[in-house]
Short mmCIF file of C-alpha atoms in Angstrom, two decimals:
data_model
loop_
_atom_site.label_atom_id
_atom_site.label_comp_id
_atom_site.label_asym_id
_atom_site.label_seq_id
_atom_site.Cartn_x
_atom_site.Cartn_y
_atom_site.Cartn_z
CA UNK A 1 12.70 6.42 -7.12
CA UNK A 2 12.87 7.77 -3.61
CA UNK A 3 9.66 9.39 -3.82
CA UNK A 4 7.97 6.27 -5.11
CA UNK A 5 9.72 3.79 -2.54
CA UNK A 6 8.85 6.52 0.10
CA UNK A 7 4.91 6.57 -0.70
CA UNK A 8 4.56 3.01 -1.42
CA UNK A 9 5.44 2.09 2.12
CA UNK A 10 3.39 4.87 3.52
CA UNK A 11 0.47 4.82 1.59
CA UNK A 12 -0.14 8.57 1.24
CA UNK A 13 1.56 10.98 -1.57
CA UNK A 14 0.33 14.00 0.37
CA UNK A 15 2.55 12.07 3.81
CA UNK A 16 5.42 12.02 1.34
CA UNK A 17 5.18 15.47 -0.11
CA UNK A 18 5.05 16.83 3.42
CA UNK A 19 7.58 14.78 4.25
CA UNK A 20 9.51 16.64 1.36
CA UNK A 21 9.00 19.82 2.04
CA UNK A 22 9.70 19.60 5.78
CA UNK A 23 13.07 19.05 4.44
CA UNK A 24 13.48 21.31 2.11
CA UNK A 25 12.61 24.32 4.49
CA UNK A 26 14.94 23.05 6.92
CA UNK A 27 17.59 23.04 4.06
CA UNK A 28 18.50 19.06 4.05
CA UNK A 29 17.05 18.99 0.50
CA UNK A 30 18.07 21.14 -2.25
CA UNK A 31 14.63 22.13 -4.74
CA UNK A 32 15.90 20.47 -7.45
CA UNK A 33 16.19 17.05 -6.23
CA UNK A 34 13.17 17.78 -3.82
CA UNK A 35 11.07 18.65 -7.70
CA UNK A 36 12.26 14.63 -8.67
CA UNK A 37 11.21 13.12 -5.50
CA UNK A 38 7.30 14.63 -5.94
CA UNK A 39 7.03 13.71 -9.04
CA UNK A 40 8.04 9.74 -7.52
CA UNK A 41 5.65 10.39 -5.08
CA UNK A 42 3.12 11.03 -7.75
CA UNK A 43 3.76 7.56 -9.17
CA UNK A 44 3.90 5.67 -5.93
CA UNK A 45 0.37 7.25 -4.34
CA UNK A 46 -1.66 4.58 -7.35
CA UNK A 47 -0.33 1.67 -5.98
CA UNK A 48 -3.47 1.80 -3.14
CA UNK A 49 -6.17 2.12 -5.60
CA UNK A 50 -4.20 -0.71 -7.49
CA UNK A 51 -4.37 -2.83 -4.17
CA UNK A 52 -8.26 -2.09 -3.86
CA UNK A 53 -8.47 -3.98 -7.33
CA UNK A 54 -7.81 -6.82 -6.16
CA UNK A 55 -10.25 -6.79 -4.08
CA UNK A 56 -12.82 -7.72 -6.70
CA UNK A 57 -10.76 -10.88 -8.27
CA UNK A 58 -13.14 -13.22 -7.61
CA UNK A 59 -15.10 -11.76 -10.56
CA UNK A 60 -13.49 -11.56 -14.21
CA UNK A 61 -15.69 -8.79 -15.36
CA UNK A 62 -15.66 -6.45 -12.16
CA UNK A 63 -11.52 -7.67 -11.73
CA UNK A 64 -11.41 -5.82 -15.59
CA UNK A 65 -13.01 -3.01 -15.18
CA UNK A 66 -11.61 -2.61 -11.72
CA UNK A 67 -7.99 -2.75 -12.78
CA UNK A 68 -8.57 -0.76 -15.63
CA UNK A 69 -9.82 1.95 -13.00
CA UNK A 70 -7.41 1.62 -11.04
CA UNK A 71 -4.18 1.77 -13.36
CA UNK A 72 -5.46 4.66 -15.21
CA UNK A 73 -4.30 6.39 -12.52
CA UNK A 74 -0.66 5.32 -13.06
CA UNK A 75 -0.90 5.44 -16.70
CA UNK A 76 -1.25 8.72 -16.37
CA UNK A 77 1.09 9.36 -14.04
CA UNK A 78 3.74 7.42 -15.83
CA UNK A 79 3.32 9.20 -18.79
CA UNK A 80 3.59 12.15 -16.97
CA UNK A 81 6.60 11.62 -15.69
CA UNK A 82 7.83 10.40 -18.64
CA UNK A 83 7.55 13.52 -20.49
CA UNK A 84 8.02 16.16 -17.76
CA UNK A 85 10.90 14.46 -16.26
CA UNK A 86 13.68 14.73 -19.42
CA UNK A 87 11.97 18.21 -19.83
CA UNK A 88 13.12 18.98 -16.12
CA UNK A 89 16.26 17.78 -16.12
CA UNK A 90 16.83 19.94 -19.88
CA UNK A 91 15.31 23.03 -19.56
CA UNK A 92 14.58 23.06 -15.43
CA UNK A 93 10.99 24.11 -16.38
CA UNK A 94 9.21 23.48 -12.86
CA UNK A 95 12.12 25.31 -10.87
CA UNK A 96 12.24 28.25 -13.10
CA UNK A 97 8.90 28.77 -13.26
CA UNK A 98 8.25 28.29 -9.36
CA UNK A 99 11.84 30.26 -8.78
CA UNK A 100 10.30 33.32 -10.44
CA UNK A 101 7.15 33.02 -8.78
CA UNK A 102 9.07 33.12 -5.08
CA UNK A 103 11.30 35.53 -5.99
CA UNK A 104 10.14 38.39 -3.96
CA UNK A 105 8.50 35.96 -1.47
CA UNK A 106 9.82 36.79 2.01
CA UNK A 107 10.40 33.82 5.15
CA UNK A 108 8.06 34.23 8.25
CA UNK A 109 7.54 32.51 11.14
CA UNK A 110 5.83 29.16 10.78
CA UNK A 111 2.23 29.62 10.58
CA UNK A 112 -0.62 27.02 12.07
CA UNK A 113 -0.94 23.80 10.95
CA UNK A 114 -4.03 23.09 9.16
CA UNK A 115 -5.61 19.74 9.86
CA UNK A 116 -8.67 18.31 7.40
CA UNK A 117 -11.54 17.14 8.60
CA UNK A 118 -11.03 12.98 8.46
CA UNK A 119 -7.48 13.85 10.52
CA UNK A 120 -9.71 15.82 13.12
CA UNK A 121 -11.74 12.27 13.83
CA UNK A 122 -8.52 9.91 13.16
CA UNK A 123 -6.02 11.46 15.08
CA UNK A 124 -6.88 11.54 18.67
CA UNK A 125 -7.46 7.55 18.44
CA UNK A 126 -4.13 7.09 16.37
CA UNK A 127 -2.21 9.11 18.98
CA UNK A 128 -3.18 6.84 21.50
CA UNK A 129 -1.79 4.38 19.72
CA UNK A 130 1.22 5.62 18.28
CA UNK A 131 3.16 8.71 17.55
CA UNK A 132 6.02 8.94 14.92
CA UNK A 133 9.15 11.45 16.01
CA UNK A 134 8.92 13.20 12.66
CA UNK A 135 11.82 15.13 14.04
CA UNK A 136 14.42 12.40 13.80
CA UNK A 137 14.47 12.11 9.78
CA UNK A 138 14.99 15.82 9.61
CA UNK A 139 17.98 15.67 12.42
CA UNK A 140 19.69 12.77 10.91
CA UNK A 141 19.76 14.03 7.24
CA UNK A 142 20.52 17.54 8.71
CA UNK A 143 23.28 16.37 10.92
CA UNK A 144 22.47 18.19 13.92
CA UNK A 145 19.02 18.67 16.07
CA UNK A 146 17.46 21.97 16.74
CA UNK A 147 20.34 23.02 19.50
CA UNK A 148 22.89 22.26 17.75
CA UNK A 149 24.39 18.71 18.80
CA UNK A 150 25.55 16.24 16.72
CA UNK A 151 23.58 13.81 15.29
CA UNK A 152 25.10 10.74 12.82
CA UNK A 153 22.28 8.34 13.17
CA UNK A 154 18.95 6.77 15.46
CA UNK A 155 21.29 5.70 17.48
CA UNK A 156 21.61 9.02 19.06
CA UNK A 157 18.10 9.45 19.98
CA UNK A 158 18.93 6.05 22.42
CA UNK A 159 18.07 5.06 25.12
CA UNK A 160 14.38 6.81 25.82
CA UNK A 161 14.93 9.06 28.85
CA UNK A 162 12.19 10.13 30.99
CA UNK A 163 12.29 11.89 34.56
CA UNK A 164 8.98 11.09 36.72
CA UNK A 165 5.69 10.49 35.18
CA UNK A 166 6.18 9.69 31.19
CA UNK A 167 4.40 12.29 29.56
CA UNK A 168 6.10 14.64 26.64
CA UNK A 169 6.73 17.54 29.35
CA UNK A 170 8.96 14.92 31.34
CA UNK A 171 10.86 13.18 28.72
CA UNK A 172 13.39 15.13 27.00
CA UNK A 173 14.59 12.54 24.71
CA UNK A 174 12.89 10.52 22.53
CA UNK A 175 13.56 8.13 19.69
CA UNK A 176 11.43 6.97 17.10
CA UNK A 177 8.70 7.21 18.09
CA UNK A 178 7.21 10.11 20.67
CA UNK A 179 4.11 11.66 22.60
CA UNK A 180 1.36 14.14 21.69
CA UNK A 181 2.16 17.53 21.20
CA UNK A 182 -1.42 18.77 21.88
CA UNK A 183 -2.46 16.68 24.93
CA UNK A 184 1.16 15.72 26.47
CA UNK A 185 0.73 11.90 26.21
CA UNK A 186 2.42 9.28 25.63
CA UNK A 187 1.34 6.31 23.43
CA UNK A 188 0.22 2.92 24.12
CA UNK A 189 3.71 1.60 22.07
CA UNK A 190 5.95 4.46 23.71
CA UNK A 191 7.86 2.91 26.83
CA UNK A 192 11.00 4.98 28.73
CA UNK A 193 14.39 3.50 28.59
CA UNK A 194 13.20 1.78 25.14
CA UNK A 195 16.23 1.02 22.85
CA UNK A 196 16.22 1.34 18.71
CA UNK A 197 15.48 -2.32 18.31
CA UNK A 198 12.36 -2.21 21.05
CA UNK A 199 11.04 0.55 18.62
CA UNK A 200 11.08 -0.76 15.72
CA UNK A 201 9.44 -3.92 16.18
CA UNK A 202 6.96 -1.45 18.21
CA UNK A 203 6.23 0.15 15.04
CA UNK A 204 6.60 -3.40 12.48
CA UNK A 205 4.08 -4.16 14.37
CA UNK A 206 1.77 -1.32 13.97
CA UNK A 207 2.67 -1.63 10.31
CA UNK A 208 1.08 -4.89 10.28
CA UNK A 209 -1.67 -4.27 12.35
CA UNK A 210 -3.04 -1.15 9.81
CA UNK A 211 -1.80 -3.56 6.84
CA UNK A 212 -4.68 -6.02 8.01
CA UNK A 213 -6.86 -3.82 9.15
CA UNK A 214 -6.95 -1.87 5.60
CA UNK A 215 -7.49 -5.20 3.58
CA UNK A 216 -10.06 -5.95 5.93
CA UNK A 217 -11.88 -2.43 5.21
CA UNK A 218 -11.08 -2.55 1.24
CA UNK A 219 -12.65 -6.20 1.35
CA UNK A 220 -15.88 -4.36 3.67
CA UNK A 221 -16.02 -1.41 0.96
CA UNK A 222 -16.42 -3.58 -1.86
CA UNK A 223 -18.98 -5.90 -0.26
CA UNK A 224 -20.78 -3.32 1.02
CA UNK A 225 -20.92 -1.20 -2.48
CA UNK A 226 -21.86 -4.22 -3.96
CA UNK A 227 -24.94 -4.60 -1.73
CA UNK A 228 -25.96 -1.23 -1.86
CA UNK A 229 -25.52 0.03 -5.75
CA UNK A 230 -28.22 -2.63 -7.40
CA UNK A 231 -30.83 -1.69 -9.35
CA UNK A 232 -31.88 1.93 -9.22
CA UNK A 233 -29.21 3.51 -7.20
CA UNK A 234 -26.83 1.81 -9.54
CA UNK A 235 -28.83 4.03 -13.03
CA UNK A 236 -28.65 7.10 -10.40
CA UNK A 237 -24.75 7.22 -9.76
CA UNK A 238 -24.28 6.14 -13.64
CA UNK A 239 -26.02 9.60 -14.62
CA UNK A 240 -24.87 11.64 -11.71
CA UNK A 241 -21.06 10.46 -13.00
CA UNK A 242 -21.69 12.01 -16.40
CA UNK A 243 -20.23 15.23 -15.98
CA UNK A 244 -18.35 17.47 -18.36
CA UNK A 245 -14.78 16.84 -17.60
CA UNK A 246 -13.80 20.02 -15.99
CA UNK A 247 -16.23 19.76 -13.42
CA UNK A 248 -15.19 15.98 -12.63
CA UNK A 249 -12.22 17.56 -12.23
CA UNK A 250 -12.84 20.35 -10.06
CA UNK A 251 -15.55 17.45 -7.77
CA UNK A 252 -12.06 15.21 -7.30
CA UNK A 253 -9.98 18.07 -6.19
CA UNK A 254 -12.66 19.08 -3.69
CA UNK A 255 -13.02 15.58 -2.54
CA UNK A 256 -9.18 14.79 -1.86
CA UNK A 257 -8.96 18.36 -0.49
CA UNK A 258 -11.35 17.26 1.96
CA UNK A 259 -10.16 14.30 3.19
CA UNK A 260 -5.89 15.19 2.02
CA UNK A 261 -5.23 11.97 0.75
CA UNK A 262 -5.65 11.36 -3.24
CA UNK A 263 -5.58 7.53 -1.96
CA UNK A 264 -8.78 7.84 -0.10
CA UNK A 265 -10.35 9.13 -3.08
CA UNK A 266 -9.48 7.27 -5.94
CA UNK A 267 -9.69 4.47 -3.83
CA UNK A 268 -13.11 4.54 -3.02
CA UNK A 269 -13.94 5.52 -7.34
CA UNK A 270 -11.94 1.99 -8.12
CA UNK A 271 -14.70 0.16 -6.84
CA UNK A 272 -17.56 1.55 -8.63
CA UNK A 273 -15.36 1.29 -11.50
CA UNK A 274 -15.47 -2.78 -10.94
CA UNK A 275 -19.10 -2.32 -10.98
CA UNK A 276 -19.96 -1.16 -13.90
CA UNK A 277 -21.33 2.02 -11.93
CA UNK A 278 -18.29 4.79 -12.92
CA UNK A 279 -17.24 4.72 -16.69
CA UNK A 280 -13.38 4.67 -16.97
CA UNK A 281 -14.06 7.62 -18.84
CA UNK A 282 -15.70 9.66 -16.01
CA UNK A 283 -13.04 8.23 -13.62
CA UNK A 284 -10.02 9.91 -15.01
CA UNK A 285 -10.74 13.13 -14.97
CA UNK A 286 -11.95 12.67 -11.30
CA UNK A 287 -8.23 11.05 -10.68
CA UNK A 288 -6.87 13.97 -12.52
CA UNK A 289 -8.94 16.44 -9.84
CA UNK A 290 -7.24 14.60 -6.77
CA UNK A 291 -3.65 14.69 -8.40
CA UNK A 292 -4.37 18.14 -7.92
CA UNK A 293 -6.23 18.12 -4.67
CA UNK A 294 -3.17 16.48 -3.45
CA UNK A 295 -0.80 19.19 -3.60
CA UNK A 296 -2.33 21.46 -1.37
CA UNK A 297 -1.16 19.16 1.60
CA UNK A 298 1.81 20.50 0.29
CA UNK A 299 1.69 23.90 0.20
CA UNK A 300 0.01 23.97 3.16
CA UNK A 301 2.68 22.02 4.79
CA UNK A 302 5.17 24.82 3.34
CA UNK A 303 3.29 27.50 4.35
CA UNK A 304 3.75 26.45 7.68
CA UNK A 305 7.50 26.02 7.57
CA UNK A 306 7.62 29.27 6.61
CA UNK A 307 10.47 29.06 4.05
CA UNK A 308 10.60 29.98 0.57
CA UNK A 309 12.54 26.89 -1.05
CA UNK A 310 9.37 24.55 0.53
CA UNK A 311 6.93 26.90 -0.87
CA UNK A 312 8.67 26.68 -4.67
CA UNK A 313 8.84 22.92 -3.75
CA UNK A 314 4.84 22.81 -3.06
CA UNK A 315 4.18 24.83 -6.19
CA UNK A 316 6.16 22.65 -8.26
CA UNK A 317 4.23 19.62 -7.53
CA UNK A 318 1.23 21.71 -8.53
CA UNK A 319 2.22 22.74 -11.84
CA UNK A 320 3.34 19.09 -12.71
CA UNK A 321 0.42 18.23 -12.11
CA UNK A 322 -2.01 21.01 -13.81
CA UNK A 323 0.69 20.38 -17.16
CA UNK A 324 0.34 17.04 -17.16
CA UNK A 325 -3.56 17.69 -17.27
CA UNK A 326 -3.02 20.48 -20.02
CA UNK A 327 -0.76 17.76 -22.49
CA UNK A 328 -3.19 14.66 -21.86
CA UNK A 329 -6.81 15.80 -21.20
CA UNK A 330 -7.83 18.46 -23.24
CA UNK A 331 -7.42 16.86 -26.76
CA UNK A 332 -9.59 13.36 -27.25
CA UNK A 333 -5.95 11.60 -29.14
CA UNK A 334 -3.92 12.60 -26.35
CA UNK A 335 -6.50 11.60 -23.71
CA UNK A 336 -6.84 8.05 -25.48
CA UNK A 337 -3.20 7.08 -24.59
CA UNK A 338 -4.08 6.93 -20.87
CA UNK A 339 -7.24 5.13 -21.36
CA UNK A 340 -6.26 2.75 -23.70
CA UNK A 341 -3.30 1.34 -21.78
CA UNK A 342 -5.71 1.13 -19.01
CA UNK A 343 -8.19 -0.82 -20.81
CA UNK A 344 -5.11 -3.29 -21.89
CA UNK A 345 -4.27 -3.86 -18.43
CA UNK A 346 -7.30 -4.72 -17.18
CA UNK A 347 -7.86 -7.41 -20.14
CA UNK A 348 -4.42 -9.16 -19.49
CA UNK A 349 -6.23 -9.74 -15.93
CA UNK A 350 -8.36 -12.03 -18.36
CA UNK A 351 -5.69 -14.22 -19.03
CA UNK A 352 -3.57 -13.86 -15.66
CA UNK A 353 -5.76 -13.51 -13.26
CA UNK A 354 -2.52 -12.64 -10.61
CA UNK A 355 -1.40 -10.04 -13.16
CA UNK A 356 -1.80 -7.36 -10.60
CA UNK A 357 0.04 -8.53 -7.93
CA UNK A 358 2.73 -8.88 -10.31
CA UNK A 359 2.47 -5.86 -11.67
CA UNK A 360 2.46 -4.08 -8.29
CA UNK A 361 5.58 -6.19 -7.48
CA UNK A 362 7.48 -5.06 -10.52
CA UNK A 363 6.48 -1.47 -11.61
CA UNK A 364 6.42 -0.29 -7.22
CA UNK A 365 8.95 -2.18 -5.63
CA UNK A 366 11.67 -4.18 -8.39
CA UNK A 367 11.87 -1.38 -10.60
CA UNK A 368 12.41 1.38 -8.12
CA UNK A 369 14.67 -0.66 -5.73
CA UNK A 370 16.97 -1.46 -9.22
CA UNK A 371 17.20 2.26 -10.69
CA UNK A 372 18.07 2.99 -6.86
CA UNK A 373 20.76 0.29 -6.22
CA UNK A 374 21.99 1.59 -9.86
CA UNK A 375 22.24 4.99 -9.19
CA UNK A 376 23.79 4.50 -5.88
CA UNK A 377 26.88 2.67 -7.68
CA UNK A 378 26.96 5.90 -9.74
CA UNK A 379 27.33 8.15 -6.57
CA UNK A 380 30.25 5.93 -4.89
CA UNK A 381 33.04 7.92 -5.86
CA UNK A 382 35.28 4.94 -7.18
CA UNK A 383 35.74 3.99 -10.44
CA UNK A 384 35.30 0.37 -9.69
CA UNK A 385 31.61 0.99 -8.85
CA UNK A 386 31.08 3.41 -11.95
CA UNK A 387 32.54 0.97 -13.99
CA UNK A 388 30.20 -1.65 -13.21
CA UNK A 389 27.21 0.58 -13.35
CA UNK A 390 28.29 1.01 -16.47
CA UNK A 391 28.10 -2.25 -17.21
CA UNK A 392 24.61 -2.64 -15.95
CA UNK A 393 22.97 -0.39 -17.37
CA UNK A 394 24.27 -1.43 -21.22
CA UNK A 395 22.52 -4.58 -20.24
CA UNK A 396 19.77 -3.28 -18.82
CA UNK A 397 18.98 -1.46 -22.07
CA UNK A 398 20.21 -4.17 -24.24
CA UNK A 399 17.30 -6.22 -22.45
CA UNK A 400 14.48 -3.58 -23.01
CA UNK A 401 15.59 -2.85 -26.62
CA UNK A 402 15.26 -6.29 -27.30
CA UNK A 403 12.24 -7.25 -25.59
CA UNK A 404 10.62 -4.41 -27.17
CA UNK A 405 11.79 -5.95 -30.63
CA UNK A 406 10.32 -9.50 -29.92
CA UNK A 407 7.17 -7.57 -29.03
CA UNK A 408 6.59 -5.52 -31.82
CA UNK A 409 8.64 -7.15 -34.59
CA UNK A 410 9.27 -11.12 -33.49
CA UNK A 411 5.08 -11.69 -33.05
CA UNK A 412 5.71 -11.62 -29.26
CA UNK A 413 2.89 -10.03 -28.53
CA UNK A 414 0.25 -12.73 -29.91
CA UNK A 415 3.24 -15.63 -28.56
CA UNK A 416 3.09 -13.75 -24.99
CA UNK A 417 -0.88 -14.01 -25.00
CA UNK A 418 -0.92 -17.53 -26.44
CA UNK A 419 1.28 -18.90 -23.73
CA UNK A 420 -0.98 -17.14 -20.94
CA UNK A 421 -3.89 -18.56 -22.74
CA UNK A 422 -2.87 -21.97 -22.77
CA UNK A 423 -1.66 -21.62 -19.04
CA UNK A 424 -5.56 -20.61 -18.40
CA UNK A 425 -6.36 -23.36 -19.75
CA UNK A 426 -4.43 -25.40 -18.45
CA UNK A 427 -4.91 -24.17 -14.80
CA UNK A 428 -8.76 -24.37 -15.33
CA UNK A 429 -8.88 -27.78 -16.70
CA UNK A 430 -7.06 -29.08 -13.53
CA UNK A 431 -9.74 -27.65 -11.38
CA UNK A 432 -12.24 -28.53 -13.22
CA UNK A 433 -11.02 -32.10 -13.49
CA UNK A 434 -12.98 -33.21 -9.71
CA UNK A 435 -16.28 -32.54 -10.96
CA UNK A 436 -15.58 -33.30 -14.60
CA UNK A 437 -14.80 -36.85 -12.90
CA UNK A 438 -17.86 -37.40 -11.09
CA UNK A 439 -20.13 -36.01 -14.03
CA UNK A 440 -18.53 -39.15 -15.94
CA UNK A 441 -19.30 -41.51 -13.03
CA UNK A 442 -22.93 -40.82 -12.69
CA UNK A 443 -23.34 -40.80 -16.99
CA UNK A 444 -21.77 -44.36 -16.66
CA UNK A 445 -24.34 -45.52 -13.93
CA UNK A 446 -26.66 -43.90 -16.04
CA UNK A 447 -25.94 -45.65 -19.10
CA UNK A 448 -25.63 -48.65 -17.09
CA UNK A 449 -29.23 -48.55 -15.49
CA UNK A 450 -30.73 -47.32 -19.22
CA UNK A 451 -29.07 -50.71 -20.91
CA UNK A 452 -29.03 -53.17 -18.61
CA UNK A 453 -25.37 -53.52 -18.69
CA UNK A 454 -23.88 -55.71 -15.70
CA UNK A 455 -20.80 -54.31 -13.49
CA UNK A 456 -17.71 -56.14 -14.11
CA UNK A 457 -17.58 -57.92 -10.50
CA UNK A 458 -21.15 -59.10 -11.29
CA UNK A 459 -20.54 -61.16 -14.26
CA UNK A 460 -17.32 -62.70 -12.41
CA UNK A 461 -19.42 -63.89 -9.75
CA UNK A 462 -21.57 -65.39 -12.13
CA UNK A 463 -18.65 -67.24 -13.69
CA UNK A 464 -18.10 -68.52 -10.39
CA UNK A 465 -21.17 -69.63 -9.84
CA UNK A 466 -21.54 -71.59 -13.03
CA UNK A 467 -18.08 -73.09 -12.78
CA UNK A 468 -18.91 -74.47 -9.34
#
């Protein structure tokens, strides 16, 4: 739940699995849990191409298809994680395997950071901007920073200090946010003597700022795909799509090696999806090439730490990935699951068309944040706490046992799409009532010019006049 929380809010699963096995090879995370958290992180990195969806809602065809590209993507992921996960925690497949493949894997010095090509052209205007202290997660969940001082929270990384001119030479402490390594400055957000507070408005700001500015470019790249792929170019990407599935495979995990971020490239695929352009067909096995593209942010993040339990970490995330592939893909029955809850999705945006905002809300954000709250009351050492997790959870199962029932057993499933039917209804009759108005008014002038039929205040001013 961590690692889906963790990538939701940061948009990237290759950010998160870095993030990961930073700590791990400075020995805050143990493998184990650290093998969990990637295989969140898996799940949360869909929720983008999910939000690029929406960008097509103003049509109900390209909204389908569009949503169905998108969530295939987390179908398969879910179902994924659904199998590997109880496997895991049984057998410890993923760390035995990756345990014997490190075993006579010696630590080194940490090695050069590798930097793709799209981080090469981004990075020198985002550093102006801002620049995250990555250093302060790994000192507060270690304890300690790198000479040994005590560290129990931000609030020891308070106020900014900086002696002379603020550049990163000068200022030897720094708190959430920091300067450039490579050049020495500072960022536009950094100020000296800033408190906690001062930066992190400074960076719920920036949050904002790229939240904006990434609908605005997810609302350009649809407008401008739509423009572009008409007509011929539209037959051309249709054909040049309709590849055997291992090399759709092999083109995605080129791709998202290319740019490190499986976001990017499913992402930009969702759209042509909407189109009509991409077959869901074609575009799984492309999202299945940068789940795998994705995990070499990770290994090369671990290469450069230089430690053995990050590299095991790394490879983990790669074999989840390449089994998940081997169970679903190869065989046509197991390679229909994915696509057919896909297809499902995107028709109950026929009937709801705000189904995937609600489905982001629930399946990204509820549902981790309540499996986290739960398992927190299960790690409070008190029996008070256990007790009552206890509790929960009978009813939380209670709930999905029985809601599962009234599906399948009760007729829920034709009552659930009747009711969303008749609120479709319902909702377009209202706004279609205006103009449903006015096309009454002029049949009624109409009829009244085609039989001569006098206006009410007419014939009462006739009585009048008579009657006078």
């Amino acid at each position: 739940m961590i690692g889906i929380l963790a990538t939701v809010m940061v948009q990237s699963s290759s950010t998160t699995t870095s993030i990961i096995v930073t700590l791990v090879g400075a020995n805050v995370v143990e493998v184990k849990a650290a093998i969990y958290m990637v295989m969140g992180a898996n799940i949360g990195t869909s929720v983008t191409n999910t939000i690029v969806a929406m960008g097509q809602m103003g049509d109900g065809n390209q909204l389908e298809r569009a949503f169905a590209g998108a969530t295939v993507h987390d179908m398969f992921n879910f179902l994924a994680v659904g199998i590997l996960l109880p496997v895991e925690a049984a057998t410890g497949f993923l760390y035995r395997i990756t345990e014997a493949m490190t075993k006579n894997a010696e630590e080194g010095d940490k090695g050069e950071k590798w930097a793709g090509p799209l981080k090469k052209i981004v990075s020198p205007l985002v550093a102006r901007i801002i620049v995250a202290n990555k250093k302060v997660i790994q000192y507060v969940a270690a304890g300690e920073d790198g000479d040994g001082n005590t560290i129990d929270s931000c609030d020891s990384f308070y106020p900014v200090q900086c002696n002379g001119t603020v550049n990163k030479e000068n200022c030897g402490r720094v708190g959430l946010i920091g300067c450039d390594k490579e050049t020495g400055r500072c960022p536009f957000f950094f100020s000296n003597n800033a408190t906690q507070n001062e930066d992190q408005v400074s960076g719920g700001v920036v949050l904002f700022l790229s939240l904006v500015i990434l609908t605005i470019c997810l609302v350009g790249l649809v407008t401008v795909l739509q423009k572009l792929l008409l007509g011929m170019s539209t037959r051309v990407i249709y054909k040049a799509t309709n590849l055997p599935g291992i090399v759709s495979i092999i083109i995605g995990c080129l791709v998202t090696l290319l740019v490190q971020s499986s976001s990017i490239t499913t992402s930009t695929l969702t759209p042509l999806v909407g189109m009509g352009v991409i077959q869901l067909e074609a575009m799984l096995p492309m999202t299945l090439g940068a789940n795998i593209g994705t995990t070499f942010t990770g290994l090369l993040a671990a290469l450069v730490s230089g430690k053995v339990a990050a590299l095991q970490v790394a490879l983990a995330h790669l074999f989840f990935n390449i089994t998940g592939i081997l169970i679903f893909y190869p065989i046509p029955f197991m390679r229909n699951i994915p696509l057919s809850a896909a297809r499902n999705l995107g028709k109950a945006t026929r009937v709801f068309r705000l189904f995937p905002i609600v489905y982001i809300l629930v399946c990204f954000i509820f549902i981790p944040l309540l499996f986290l709250g739960l398992s927190s009351l299960y790690t409070q050492d008190s029996k008070g706490y256990t007790v009552l997790g206890i509790f929960i959870t009978i009813i939380m199962v209670s709930i999905v046992v029985y809601s599962l029932f009234w599906y399948k057993k009760k007729n829920g499933a034709s009552k659930l799409y009747d009711c969303l039917i008749r609120r479709q209804n319902r909702t377009q009759t209202y706004k279609d009532l205006p103009d449903d108005i006015e096309y009454l008014k002029a049949e009624v002038e109409r009829l009244k010019g085609h039989t001569g039929l006098e206006d009410e205040e007419d014939k009462e001013g006739d009585v009048e006049v008579v009657s006078s």
